Amino acid sequence: MDKSCFLAAVLLLGGFVDTALMVDASTESFLTLTTVTTAATAEAVTAQHETDAPTPTAAPSKSTSSSGRAKQQDSTEEDSGEDEKTQLGKEGLTWFILLNPHSTQFSCVLSWKPVAAGEPGLVRKSPLICLLLPECPPLGLESLRVDDSQIQASSYQRMGLGPHRGRLNIQSGIEDGDMYDGAWCAMHRDQHQWLEVDALHLTRFTGVILQGRNSIWSWDWVTTYKVQLSNDSVTWSSCMNGTQEAIFEGNQNPEIPVLGRLPVPTVARFIRINPQSWYPNGTVCLRAEVLGCRVDANRLDSEGDTVSPDSLDSLDFRHHNYTEMRKLMRSVAEECPDITHIYTIGKSYLGLKLYVMVISDNPTKHELGEPEFRYVAGMHGNEVLGRELVLNLMQYLCKEYKKGNRRVVRLVTETRIHLLPSMNPDGYESAYEKGSELAGWAEGRYTVEGIDLNHNFPDLNNIMWQAQEKAGDATKVANHYIPMPEYYTEEDATVAPETRAVINWMQEIPFVLSANLHGGELVVTYPYDCTRDWAPQEDTPTADNAFFRWLATVYASTNLVMSNPNRRHCHYEDFQRHHNIINGGAWHTVPGMNDFSYLHHNCFEVTVELSCDKFPHASELPIEWENNKESLLVYMEQVHRGIKGVIRDKVTKKGIPDAIVKVEDHSHDIRSAADGDYWRLLNPGEYKVVVWAEGYFPSMRRCQVGVEPRPMICDFTLTQTPIERLKEIRASGGKVPQDLQLRLRALRLRKLRASTKAINRRREQQQQARRARRARSTGARRA
């Protein structure tokens, strides 16, 4: 029996436990107590007590997103005087449910003997035992755990506005009137309309979260509503606030979610949302989530009725704010010091460091021939699943390496893995403060400056395409290492510090393969993401389209949700007809990090949309890890496909940096790294490869790529061009080949770094000035 169950049993027996938290009632000011309002509720609660089950807790006060929020936990004790209290009654015993508004992980259940008849108030200075219980999570309307068949309505305007569309944060298609609109909308504008959810099991309902209709054409939302509950969907009881029906405050706009907490947590199977008023110029439309814990015959499951068993991996499954993320990364480094290294690549606008963990058998430096891999998460701060999966991956690789897991050991010893869990930490903190259900669709997506980081990289695609058109011969124009435009390097350019940090990071490390992790859909996209002439939607393949499709398929086909043929699509796009992969330009055009990695560096990169829910509840994280674990591992293994080798000077035997590697029939070249080693990702087949470097004669050889996930070794030795030969070329009026593209690229990068330093100095001076003003203001108040 775990500690919480043990304490619950002791409470029910009227005993006391030395280790329990003792609260002196004399220090508390109790609010008016509310009794259970329905017979079904009282009966269920009584049955719960009789089976020694933990007592139901109140609904969350601020958010239901995560456990272990550092700032809120730190303030729990000092703010305990602000707790809200609610009573659940049973003859001979009174239960008080305390909800601390500063803690979203636990609420506190107190037992107290009933007062004698006629006595006013409660007996003071009596000891209370406090039992901490996890919060109730969402049932899963947003995450699709609740099936369409479980949602019904009194009426609806048409199928596209049916009850199955009444899910929190569901997004509509561009066209109104299609099958995929952005809410449930009732046919009639009266107070008899309702949206009903069947939880399938007895459930302790604690709250409702409401949102208006998602539409670019219509404004519709519910401003007030009632909640009704039933065990059989025939007899309904209204949620009461004392002796009156409870009226819950709804929305003031279409997008910001609003939590309505039930005055008393109530046990039932069915729940109805009954709109009472709505935006005057609109109609009865809403999107919703319901908070509740499943009640079994012998237990109350605080994590709800999950669709799959919890993960067997012992990992830290919770949401981590900036402080907790740093602690977790440090704990992994301490557990596996020989294979881990933590470094920073820069700071966010608010000064939060962008931390990266390296996992490798020699983590602090690049090893000749060993490919560099990266996962980037949190580009959009409110798409948080990637962040937690990357943190889980750190823990998993460490633990499995210590256990001797052959697959993990091979990955760690043959690959240098870089993990950036949070590219936009400022945005994440903003979303985290609201929580998983209350952050909405956009809270924290952008940086503090309002920049979408995925739209903040320069458009190198159209620069290359326009140069090819102007030249008339694509072979005469560089197809890789495209320099960033000059305007992008200026101090007044709208380039976020986070973007600048990532670009510099790419320059420092010769990454071969990457994926950036997003949320809000279930699909893997591959370059190009930007279309020619910025067409809204157009399939725009790269020269390596076949291999990019392979990379996307590897992740999608091993993801347990994406590969499920019976899954419901998230919003309005049916990606299953594309086998859950799509060219980025064919979805929506953006000059993002994928294209920049491919055109400015040697790195192949895809975007993984991990889940329909951008900010899954903490209770969903073990399942999401299992859904993605194999995908994360098998995708990393693809860095060992194709060919690799070292390009050396024939005389000195030293590696030649920045040598160009050309593959016949693949109009995209790559470059060797500083030590002369290179990696060229390719599908199985035989390839003619030509290597060229400034000041050297070119070299050619044929390289065979097998089907096994290990690279073919293709080394090259180059001979320097003799000085006499260079003189002959010049004398005959010929031009000596020069790598002008490389020089221009290096120049632009130096300018970007210089402007970044200037901006950072100016920002630091501004911060110092603000700190000085605050110090003077504080001193003046004290005086």
C-alpha atoms as one frame of an Amber mdcrd trajectory, in Angstrom:
protein
   0.000   0.000   0.000   1.457   3.397  -0.934   1.732   6.231   1.555  -1.335
   8.132   0.369  -3.573   5.049   0.600  -2.201   4.287   4.056  -2.953   7.798
   5.266  -6.439   7.633   3.805  -7.148   4.429   5.670  -5.888   5.927   8.915
  -8.052   9.003   8.417 -11.113   6.862   7.907 -10.407   5.044  11.151 -10.095
   8.327  12.990  -6.416   7.781  13.848  -3.390   9.983  13.583  -0.039   9.424
  11.899   3.162  10.965  13.206   4.438  11.697   9.713   1.233  13.412   8.604
   1.082  17.167   8.272  -0.550  18.655  11.375  -2.521  21.881  10.907  -3.721
  24.050  13.775  -7.233  25.222  13.078  -6.704  28.337  15.180  -4.529  29.753
  12.435  -7.211  29.213   9.765 -10.285  31.211   8.867 -12.760  28.772   7.325
 -15.110  29.828   4.560 -18.757  28.853   4.420 -18.989  25.095   3.984 -20.956
  23.511   1.150 -22.577  20.090   1.351 -22.948  17.474  -1.391 -25.814  18.407
  -3.683 -26.975  15.139  -5.257 -27.859  11.758  -3.880 -25.711  10.095  -6.520
 -22.724  12.080  -5.373 -23.219  11.390  -1.690 -23.781   7.713  -2.409 -20.639
   7.472  -4.506 -18.538   9.366  -1.978 -19.829   7.153   0.826 -18.981   4.037
  -1.192 -15.568   5.489  -1.764 -14.977   5.964   1.952 -16.213   2.487   2.731
 -13.616   0.987   0.413 -10.782   2.970   2.020 -10.286   4.945  -1.190  -8.576
   8.331  -1.099 -10.948  11.221  -0.652 -11.821  13.267  -3.769  -9.912  16.513
  -4.134 -10.969  19.870  -5.451 -10.439  20.913  -9.009  -7.272  22.802  -9.860
  -7.354  26.495  -9.137  -5.192  27.782 -11.940  -4.107  25.054 -14.298  -3.996
  21.320 -14.727  -0.832  21.197 -16.690   1.923  19.791 -14.597   3.252  18.503
 -11.350   6.149  19.946  -9.463   5.978  23.611 -10.345   8.904  25.050  -8.486
   7.741  28.606  -7.914   4.256  27.590  -6.890   5.452  24.825  -4.605   7.899
  27.160  -2.884   5.060  29.504  -1.982   2.645  26.823  -0.745   3.459  27.058
   2.961   3.701  30.813   3.252   0.413  31.306   1.367  -1.517  28.534   3.087
  -3.792  31.076   4.713  -5.392  31.718   1.312  -6.571  28.106   0.871 -10.140
  27.475  -0.219 -12.086  24.835   1.673 -14.983  22.655   0.651 -16.774  19.964
   2.605 -17.803  16.471   1.529 -20.089  14.892   4.099 -20.468  11.419   5.538
 -22.385  10.579   8.675 -20.025  10.615  11.677 -17.126  12.152   9.759 -16.532
  15.436   7.989 -14.017  15.878   5.171 -12.566  19.220   4.183 -10.880  19.647
   0.809  -8.299  22.423   0.792  -7.190  23.849  -2.496  -4.035  25.931  -2.495
  -4.240  28.430  -5.376  -0.445  28.448  -5.637  -0.052  24.707  -6.144  -1.277
  22.883  -9.225   0.083  19.501  -8.242  -1.738  18.658  -5.036  -4.762  19.599
  -3.025  -5.077  18.807   0.653  -7.790  16.692   2.291  -8.468  17.249   5.998
 -10.628  15.141   8.328 -12.476  16.685  11.221 -14.978  15.251  13.687 -18.411
  16.877  13.330 -19.440  19.576  15.810 -22.130  18.917  18.328 -25.696  19.866
  17.437 -26.354  23.532  18.031 -22.696  24.490  18.355 -21.721  27.410  16.157
 -18.744  26.970  13.888 -16.028  24.375  14.231 -14.066  23.200  17.242 -10.859
  25.252  17.192  -7.307  24.125  18.029  -8.056  20.567  16.987  -5.388  18.732
  14.996  -6.063  17.961  11.343  -4.349  15.405   9.165  -3.511  16.608   5.653
  -3.416  14.051   2.853  -1.931  15.140  -0.475  -3.653  13.765  -3.562  -2.871
  14.382  -7.227  -5.234  16.595  -9.209  -7.796  15.316 -11.643  -6.572  15.505
 -15.247  -8.657  16.318 -18.323 -10.834  13.513 -19.665  -9.208  13.953 -23.064
 -11.479  15.902 -25.401  -8.466  17.862 -26.628  -6.082  14.913 -26.762  -8.739
  12.772 -28.536  -8.730  10.184 -25.751 -12.484  10.835 -25.607 -13.961   9.288
 -28.740 -16.427  11.122 -30.974 -19.101   8.609 -29.957 -18.834   9.801 -26.336
 -19.881  13.356 -27.211 -23.533  14.237 -27.905 -25.519  17.445 -28.205 -29.085
  18.684 -28.024 -28.794  19.920 -31.621 -26.242  21.173 -34.103 -26.324  23.366
 -37.194 -24.575  20.893 -39.508 -22.042  18.076 -39.385 -19.074  20.415 -39.493
 -20.369  22.035 -36.298 -21.403  18.767 -34.658 -20.686  17.756 -31.054 -17.470
  15.960 -32.092 -16.040  19.417 -32.940 -16.622  20.746 -29.423 -13.076  19.948
 -28.305 -10.771  22.409 -26.588  -8.358  24.092 -29.022  -9.679  22.310 -32.098
  -8.814  24.313 -35.214 -11.085  24.955 -38.162 -10.306  24.826 -41.839  -9.948
  28.014 -43.845 -13.369  27.620 -45.409 -16.428  28.000 -43.210 -19.133  25.524
 -44.043 -16.966  22.466 -44.541 -16.760  19.307 -42.415 -14.081  20.733 -40.163
 -15.341  23.820 -38.407 -13.990  25.122 -35.125 -16.602  24.315 -32.467 -19.898
  22.697 -31.636 -22.675  25.112 -32.535 -26.294  24.488 -31.531 -29.049  24.864
 -34.081 -31.174  26.959 -31.719 -30.288  30.109 -29.744 -31.989  29.236 -26.453
 -31.104  28.027 -22.943 -32.193  24.439 -23.614 -29.089  23.494 -25.623 -26.392
  21.258 -24.193 -23.180  19.420 -24.987 -22.902  16.059 -23.241 -19.852  13.910
 -22.513 -20.033  10.259 -21.502 -17.000   9.430 -19.357 -17.872   5.689 -19.693
 -17.094   5.130 -16.003 -18.061   6.719 -12.721 -15.917   9.827 -12.621 -15.252
  12.502 -10.037 -15.873  15.665 -12.051 -14.077  18.740 -10.783 -14.265  21.363
 -13.500 -15.020  22.483 -17.029 -12.840  24.542 -19.367 -14.599  26.520 -22.079
 -13.503  28.237 -25.266 -15.343  29.982 -28.098 -15.457  29.049 -31.762 -12.261
  29.015 -33.829 -13.065  30.845 -37.058 -11.653  33.641 -39.173 -15.178  34.556
 -40.304 -17.418  34.285 -37.211 -17.327  35.405 -33.574 -19.181  33.024 -31.273
 -18.729  32.162 -27.618 -20.726  31.290 -24.504 -20.614  33.832 -21.651 -22.398
  31.841 -18.903 -23.439  28.225 -18.502 -24.748  25.590 -16.100 -23.411  22.096
 -15.466 -25.620  19.031 -15.077 -24.643  15.486 -14.066 -26.179  12.054 -14.367
 -25.441   8.385 -13.781 -27.799   7.134 -16.502 -28.205  10.058 -18.947 -31.935
  10.097 -18.094 -32.117  11.691 -14.660 -30.041  14.866 -14.400 -29.029  16.960
 -11.393 -27.767  20.494 -11.694 -24.504  21.487 -10.098 -25.469  23.560  -7.068
 -23.861  26.515  -5.356 -25.454  26.252  -1.943 -29.209  26.199  -2.499 -29.099
  27.660  -6.019 -28.052  26.314  -9.383 -24.457  27.227 -10.043 -23.904  29.674
 -12.909 -20.406  29.488 -14.356 -18.606  32.343 -16.072 -17.747  31.531 -19.662
 -15.690  33.344 -22.248 -15.115  36.949 -23.213 -13.504  36.125 -26.568 -13.169
  33.080 -28.819  -9.699  31.848 -27.866  -8.766  32.351 -24.206  -9.830  29.244
 -22.218 -11.713  29.821 -18.961 -11.833  27.315 -16.101 -15.075  26.806 -14.210
 -14.543  24.831 -11.033 -17.405  22.820  -9.596 -18.226  24.074  -6.065 -18.203
  20.448  -4.931 -16.360  17.667  -6.809 -19.181  15.424  -7.992 -19.218  11.744
  -8.938 -21.255  10.740 -11.984 -20.844   9.154 -15.413 -22.321  11.830 -17.672
 -21.800  15.575 -17.656 -23.605  18.277 -19.606 -22.635  21.851 -20.375 -25.806
  23.957 -20.652 -25.175  27.454 -22.134 -27.243  30.253 -20.573 -25.949  33.309
 -22.421 -23.642  34.019 -25.331 -22.037  36.777 -27.363 -24.993  38.930 -28.454
 -23.992  39.061 -32.115 -23.173  35.356 -32.223 -24.784  32.031 -31.478 -24.399
  29.078 -29.087 -20.923  27.732 -29.929 -18.232  26.301 -27.708 -15.147  24.129
 -27.397 -14.614  22.358 -24.103 -12.518  20.151 -21.880 -13.774  18.353 -18.773
 -11.665  17.639 -15.693 -12.297  14.405 -13.859 -10.836  11.320 -12.184 -12.166
   7.852 -12.805 -13.715   6.147  -9.780 -13.385   2.363  -9.694 -15.074  -0.010
  -7.292 -12.025  -0.181  -5.049  -9.935   2.829  -5.951  -9.924   6.329  -7.331
  -7.481   6.668 -10.211  -6.082  10.204 -10.171  -4.614   9.787 -13.644  -7.886
   8.954 -15.346  -8.754   6.064 -17.610  -5.645   5.894 -19.787  -5.762   4.209
 -23.171  -2.510   2.336 -22.677  -0.429   1.244 -19.688   2.082   3.608 -18.164
   5.620   3.474 -19.410   7.865   0.837 -17.883  10.782   3.272 -18.028  11.544
   4.975 -14.738  11.715   8.558 -15.979  10.676  11.942 -14.615   7.278  12.259
 -16.282   6.149  15.779 -15.489   6.385  19.264 -16.920   9.603  21.082 -16.057
   9.896  24.827 -15.872  13.274  26.468 -16.468  14.563  25.768 -12.953  13.373
  22.179 -12.929  14.766  21.585 -16.420  18.217  22.691 -15.275  17.989  20.454
 -12.217  17.024  17.451 -14.311  19.823  18.015 -16.813  22.313  18.389 -13.969
  21.064  15.189 -12.331  21.534  13.255 -15.594  25.047  14.676 -15.950  25.870
  13.626 -12.406  24.478  10.131 -12.993  26.406   9.645 -16.256  29.413  11.996
 -16.099  31.481   9.976 -18.574  29.036  10.307 -21.480  27.384  13.700 -20.861
  28.359  17.331 -21.182  26.171  20.440 -20.737  26.870  23.706 -22.511  24.958
  26.827 -23.562  24.656  28.326 -27.017  23.332  31.738 -25.975  20.540  33.457
 -24.088  16.908  34.283 -24.701  15.615  37.858 -24.801  14.926  37.699 -21.053
  18.331  36.212 -20.333  17.441  32.537 -19.899  20.248  30.317 -21.134  19.728
  27.953 -24.050  21.095  24.723 -22.593  22.284  21.774 -24.656  23.260  18.334
 -23.410  25.742  16.237 -25.394  25.619  12.473 -25.016  28.550  10.536 -26.424
  31.470   8.422 -25.270  33.680  11.504 -25.759  31.133  14.280 -25.246  33.368
  17.351 -25.030  34.891  17.273 -28.514  34.267  16.184 -32.081  35.826  12.827
 -32.996  37.085  12.212 -36.520  34.461  10.335 -38.521  31.792  10.428 -35.806
  28.605  12.155 -37.025  26.948  14.953 -35.058  23.198  14.680 -34.455  20.754
  17.084 -32.819  17.167  17.257 -31.553  15.728  20.762 -31.088  12.518  21.281
 -29.127  10.518  24.226 -27.906  10.924  26.529 -30.904   7.313  27.438 -30.163
   7.220  27.743 -26.379   3.692  26.382 -25.991   4.408  23.183 -27.947   5.827
  21.456 -24.930   5.750  17.730 -25.615   9.031  17.869 -27.531  10.708  19.505
 -24.546   9.634  16.704 -22.223  10.503  13.977 -24.733  14.020  15.388 -25.108
  14.412  15.462 -21.316  13.085  11.890 -21.169  15.553  10.894 -23.877  18.463
  12.252 -21.834  17.429  10.141 -18.862  16.730   7.068 -20.974  20.077   7.094
 -22.801  21.929   7.539 -19.518  20.108   4.725 -17.719  20.176   2.285 -20.628
  23.864   2.942 -21.307  24.652   2.070 -17.700  22.576  -1.116 -18.053  24.556
  -2.106 -21.132  21.659  -1.883 -23.598  23.489  -2.789 -26.830  21.456  -0.523
 -29.045  21.969   2.490 -26.799  25.647   1.731 -26.250  26.164   1.604 -30.018
  24.357   4.911 -30.489  26.323   6.637 -27.742  29.725   5.337 -28.830  29.218
   5.959 -32.557  27.301   9.248 -32.487  27.666  12.640 -30.812  24.103  13.506
 -29.791  23.156  17.112 -28.979  19.825  17.735 -27.226  18.366  21.270 -27.006
  15.118  20.925 -25.026  14.042  24.577 -25.118  14.849  26.959 -27.958  12.244
  29.477 -26.743  12.408  29.317 -22.928  10.711  32.703 -22.472   7.672  31.541
 -24.415   7.587  28.263 -22.510   7.564  29.998 -19.126   4.598  32.094 -20.272
   2.638  29.012 -21.356   3.714  27.110 -18.245   2.290  29.791 -15.968  -1.142
  29.305 -17.557  -0.918  25.503 -17.661  -1.753  22.738 -20.058  -5.437  23.474
 -20.613  -5.486  27.218 -19.928  -2.594  28.309 -22.138  -4.783  28.188 -25.218
  -3.549  27.677 -28.756  -1.051  30.549 -28.958   0.085  31.546 -25.445   3.890
  31.252 -25.415   4.215  30.428 -29.118   6.158  33.598 -29.838   9.191  35.128
 -28.156   8.853  38.076 -25.790   9.514  40.297 -28.816   6.564  38.705 -30.631
   8.758  36.758 -33.080   7.800  33.360 -34.456  11.181  31.626 -34.464  10.198
  29.239 -37.237   9.601  32.263 -39.488  12.767  34.041 -38.360  15.366  32.321
 -40.525  16.379  33.975 -43.819  14.814  32.829 -47.078  17.797  31.237 -48.811
  15.572  29.195 -51.120  14.403  32.010 -53.342  17.882  33.556 -53.324  19.198
  30.311 -54.828  16.318  29.873 -57.288  16.534  33.459 -58.531  20.299  33.132
 -59.027  19.752  29.949 -61.044  17.168  31.630 -63.249  19.435  34.612 -63.803
  22.391  32.391 -64.703  20.300  30.269 -67.041  22.285  27.203 -65.975  21.684
  25.790 -62.513  25.083  24.053 -62.488  26.841  27.426 -62.581  25.214  28.544
 -59.313  25.977  27.227 -55.841  23.355  24.797 -54.502  24.634  24.701 -50.914
  26.291  26.917 -48.295  24.095  29.782 -49.516  25.217  32.989 -47.714  22.564
  34.734 -45.649  21.454  38.074 -47.138  23.316  41.165 -45.988  20.241  42.853
 -44.483  19.889  39.910 -42.118  23.258  40.690 -40.507  22.441  44.291 -39.539
  21.810  45.373 -35.958  18.320  46.623 -36.781  17.296  43.371 -38.480  14.375
  41.575 -36.837  16.375  38.559 -35.787  15.662  37.106 -32.348  18.584  36.393
 -30.004  17.415  32.777 -29.924  17.665  32.542 -33.719  21.107  34.167 -33.716
  22.272  31.662 -31.098  21.070  28.673 -33.122  22.659  29.939 -36.355  25.988
  30.371 -34.587  25.597  26.908 -33.045  25.117  25.388 -36.476  28.335  27.027
 -37.647  30.354  25.683 -34.719  29.361  22.018 -35.044  29.228  19.962 -38.276
  25.739  18.573 -37.796  24.693  15.814 -40.191  21.094  15.093 -39.196  18.498
  16.860 -37.078  14.817  17.032 -36.234  12.936  19.876 -34.629   9.987  18.853
 -32.501   6.675  20.708 -32.624   3.083  20.015 -31.594  -0.531  20.596 -32.583
  -0.660  17.959 -35.347   0.452  14.419 -36.099   2.685  14.512 -39.175   6.341
  14.699 -40.210   7.251  17.410 -42.732  10.374  17.527 -44.865  12.052  20.259
 -47.003  11.601  22.375 -48.789   9.276  24.217 -46.436   9.518  27.424 -48.457
   7.960  27.504 -51.914   9.130  29.259 -55.075   7.931  32.862 -55.121   6.148
  32.208 -51.826   3.260  30.258 -53.291   0.843  29.434 -50.398   0.907  25.666
 -50.965   3.028  23.826 -53.479   5.027  20.618 -53.388   8.632  21.843 -53.468
  11.084  18.935 -53.348  14.814  19.138 -52.720  17.492  17.309 -54.701  17.404
  14.749 -51.866  13.638  14.303 -51.900  13.807  10.487 -51.807  16.020  10.454
 -48.738  13.967  13.115 -46.964  10.853  11.042 -47.551  12.696   8.075 -46.082
  13.628  10.083 -42.983  10.047  11.275 -42.498   8.674   7.768 -43.024  11.113
   6.267 -40.528   9.700   8.475 -37.760   6.043   8.354 -38.788   5.882   4.590
 -39.352   7.339   3.802 -35.934   5.239   6.339 -34.030   2.463   4.396 -32.299
  -0.195   7.053 -32.890   0.713   8.142 -36.426   0.930   4.535 -37.593  -2.506
   3.668 -36.191  -4.822   3.469 -39.249  -7.897   4.000 -37.062  -6.801   7.210
 -35.425  -8.913  10.348 -35.753  -7.237  13.273 -37.490  -6.449  16.183 -35.199
  -8.201  19.205 -36.676  -9.055  19.413 -40.365  -6.077  17.912 -42.245  -6.166
  14.210 -43.087  -2.458  13.376 -43.139  -3.089   9.653 -43.131  -3.771   9.809
 -46.854  -0.160  11.020 -47.169   1.067   8.227 -44.854   1.572  10.883 -42.156
   4.390  12.645 -44.023   4.206  15.698 -46.261   6.450  18.125 -48.069   6.521
  21.300 -45.991   5.754  23.580 -48.914   2.704  21.486 -49.779   1.314  22.155
 -46.278   2.179  25.819 -45.707   5.178  27.839 -46.801   7.734  29.104 -44.288
  11.476  29.854 -44.572  12.188  27.811 -41.470  15.074  26.036 -39.807  14.763
  22.901 -41.978  15.581  24.747 -45.188  18.262  26.855 -43.532  19.996  23.760
 -42.176  19.993  22.178 -45.629  21.055  25.224 -47.671  23.408  27.023 -45.278
  24.988  23.922 -43.726  25.325  20.209 -44.420  22.513  19.170 -42.113  19.382
  17.284 -43.192  16.449  18.213 -40.971  12.737  17.429 -40.671   9.934  18.760
 -38.494   7.973  16.340 -36.327   4.476  17.391 -35.217   4.178  15.167 -32.171
   0.583  15.404 -30.963  -2.812  16.981 -31.550  -2.525  18.633 -28.140   0.245
  21.235 -28.014   0.446  21.098 -24.213  -0.589  17.601 -23.045  -1.453  17.136
 -19.412   1.292  15.637 -17.256  -0.725  12.427 -16.952  -0.353  11.922 -20.719
   3.453  12.113 -20.720   4.216   8.418 -19.996   1.957   7.388 -22.875   3.480
   9.980 -25.194   6.951   8.698 -24.340   5.930   5.188 -25.326   4.353   6.543
 -28.516   7.604   8.257 -29.517  10.448   6.290 -27.913  11.149   3.966 -30.833
  10.763   6.825 -33.314  13.296   8.970 -31.462  15.832   6.138 -31.415  15.386
   4.870 -34.974  15.529   8.385 -36.388  18.884   8.997 -34.699  20.210   5.786
 -36.242  19.617   7.190 -39.741  22.656   9.460 -39.290  24.725   6.348 -40.131
  23.237   5.854 -43.606  24.988   6.825 -46.841  28.712   7.411 -47.206  31.346
   9.022 -45.030  35.103   9.435 -45.071  38.051  11.779 -44.678  39.441  14.075
 -47.388  43.221  14.473 -46.929  46.146  16.252 -48.523  48.230  13.650 -50.387
  51.532  14.984 -49.073  50.832  16.190 -45.560  48.053  13.625 -44.810  46.167
  16.394 -43.014  42.432  16.752 -43.409  41.190  19.352 -45.858  38.316  21.486
 -44.526  35.492  22.843 -46.675  36.152  20.468 -49.579  33.090  20.129 -51.812
  31.533  16.659 -52.134  29.454  16.268 -55.293  27.218  13.255 -55.932  26.200
  12.643 -59.526  22.479  13.257 -60.222  22.117  14.949 -56.822  22.286  18.709
 -57.354  23.051  19.423 -53.709  26.642  19.404 -52.507  28.014  19.175 -48.991
  31.317  20.220 -47.392  33.950  18.522 -45.290  34.340  19.555 -41.651  37.368
  21.239 -40.061  39.264  17.939 -39.770  38.480  16.898 -43.336  35.817  14.336
 -42.418  32.447  14.368 -44.197  29.106  12.554 -44.184  26.725  12.313 -47.140
  23.307  10.840 -46.379  22.098   8.667 -49.258  19.668   5.850 -49.989  21.049
   2.435 -51.030  22.698   2.382 -54.456  25.938   3.053 -56.320  27.062   6.669
 -56.684  29.724   8.564 -58.596  31.291  10.994 -56.120  33.599  13.875 -57.047
  35.534  15.870 -54.434  36.993  19.303 -55.098  38.843  21.815 -52.901  40.394
  25.191 -53.675  44.056  24.721 -54.682  43.669  20.988 -55.401  42.993  18.761
 -58.379  39.545  17.113 -58.107  39.210  13.406 -57.338  36.489  10.927 -58.287
  35.478   7.448 -57.125  32.408   5.226 -57.033  30.845   4.463 -53.677  28.338
   1.715 -52.928  25.661   2.257 -50.253  24.105  -0.884 -48.796  20.751  -1.448
 -47.158  22.272  -1.882 -43.697  22.144   1.166 -41.416  25.888   1.718 -41.519
  27.839   4.042 -43.824  30.108   3.087 -46.705  33.629   4.434 -46.091  34.802
   6.552 -49.048  38.059   8.366 -48.287  39.668  10.806 -50.727  43.258  11.993
 -51.171  43.713  15.262 -53.070  46.822  16.534 -54.818  47.650  20.203 -54.633
  47.740  22.133 -57.919  51.434  22.952 -58.671  52.388  26.615 -58.726  53.713
  26.188 -62.277  50.304  24.947 -63.417  48.596  27.964 -61.812  50.983  30.282
 -63.651  50.188  28.553 -66.932  46.480  28.992 -66.392  46.852  32.685 -65.637
  49.213  33.219 -68.608  46.707  31.704 -71.002  43.997  34.047 -69.712  42.208
  31.365 -67.705  40.808  31.801 -64.188  42.028  29.872 -61.193  38.974  28.323
 -59.466  38.208  30.135 -56.219  35.672  29.342 -53.533  34.066  32.801 -53.470
  30.769  31.410 -52.130  32.520  30.126 -49.030  34.248  33.463 -48.456  31.034
  35.456 -48.794  29.246  33.082 -46.437  31.999  33.452 -43.834  31.929  37.255
 -44.181  28.162  37.424 -43.601  28.440  35.142 -40.588  31.121  37.396 -39.068
  28.841  40.396 -39.577  25.942  38.558 -37.903  28.132  37.729 -34.921  29.339
  41.330 -34.671  25.789  42.721 -34.746  24.740  40.124 -32.167  27.503  41.225
 -29.798  26.505  44.872 -30.215  22.845  44.065 -29.515  23.779  41.998 -26.452
  25.946  44.827 -25.080  23.127  47.333 -25.582  20.587  44.998 -23.965  22.879
  44.394 -20.984  23.306  48.145 -20.498  19.535  48.583 -20.584  19.072  45.809
 -18.029  21.708  47.349 -15.753  19.947  50.707 -16.030  16.614  49.104 -15.119
  18.188  47.339 -12.137  19.712  50.612 -10.984  16.345  52.400 -11.242  14.646
  49.629  -9.260  17.361  49.816  -6.597  16.949  53.607  -6.299  13.169  53.256
  -6.149  13.437  50.580  -3.443  15.854  52.747  -1.455  13.545  55.743  -1.690
  10.556  53.721  -0.422  12.555  52.383   2.518  13.752  55.883   3.374
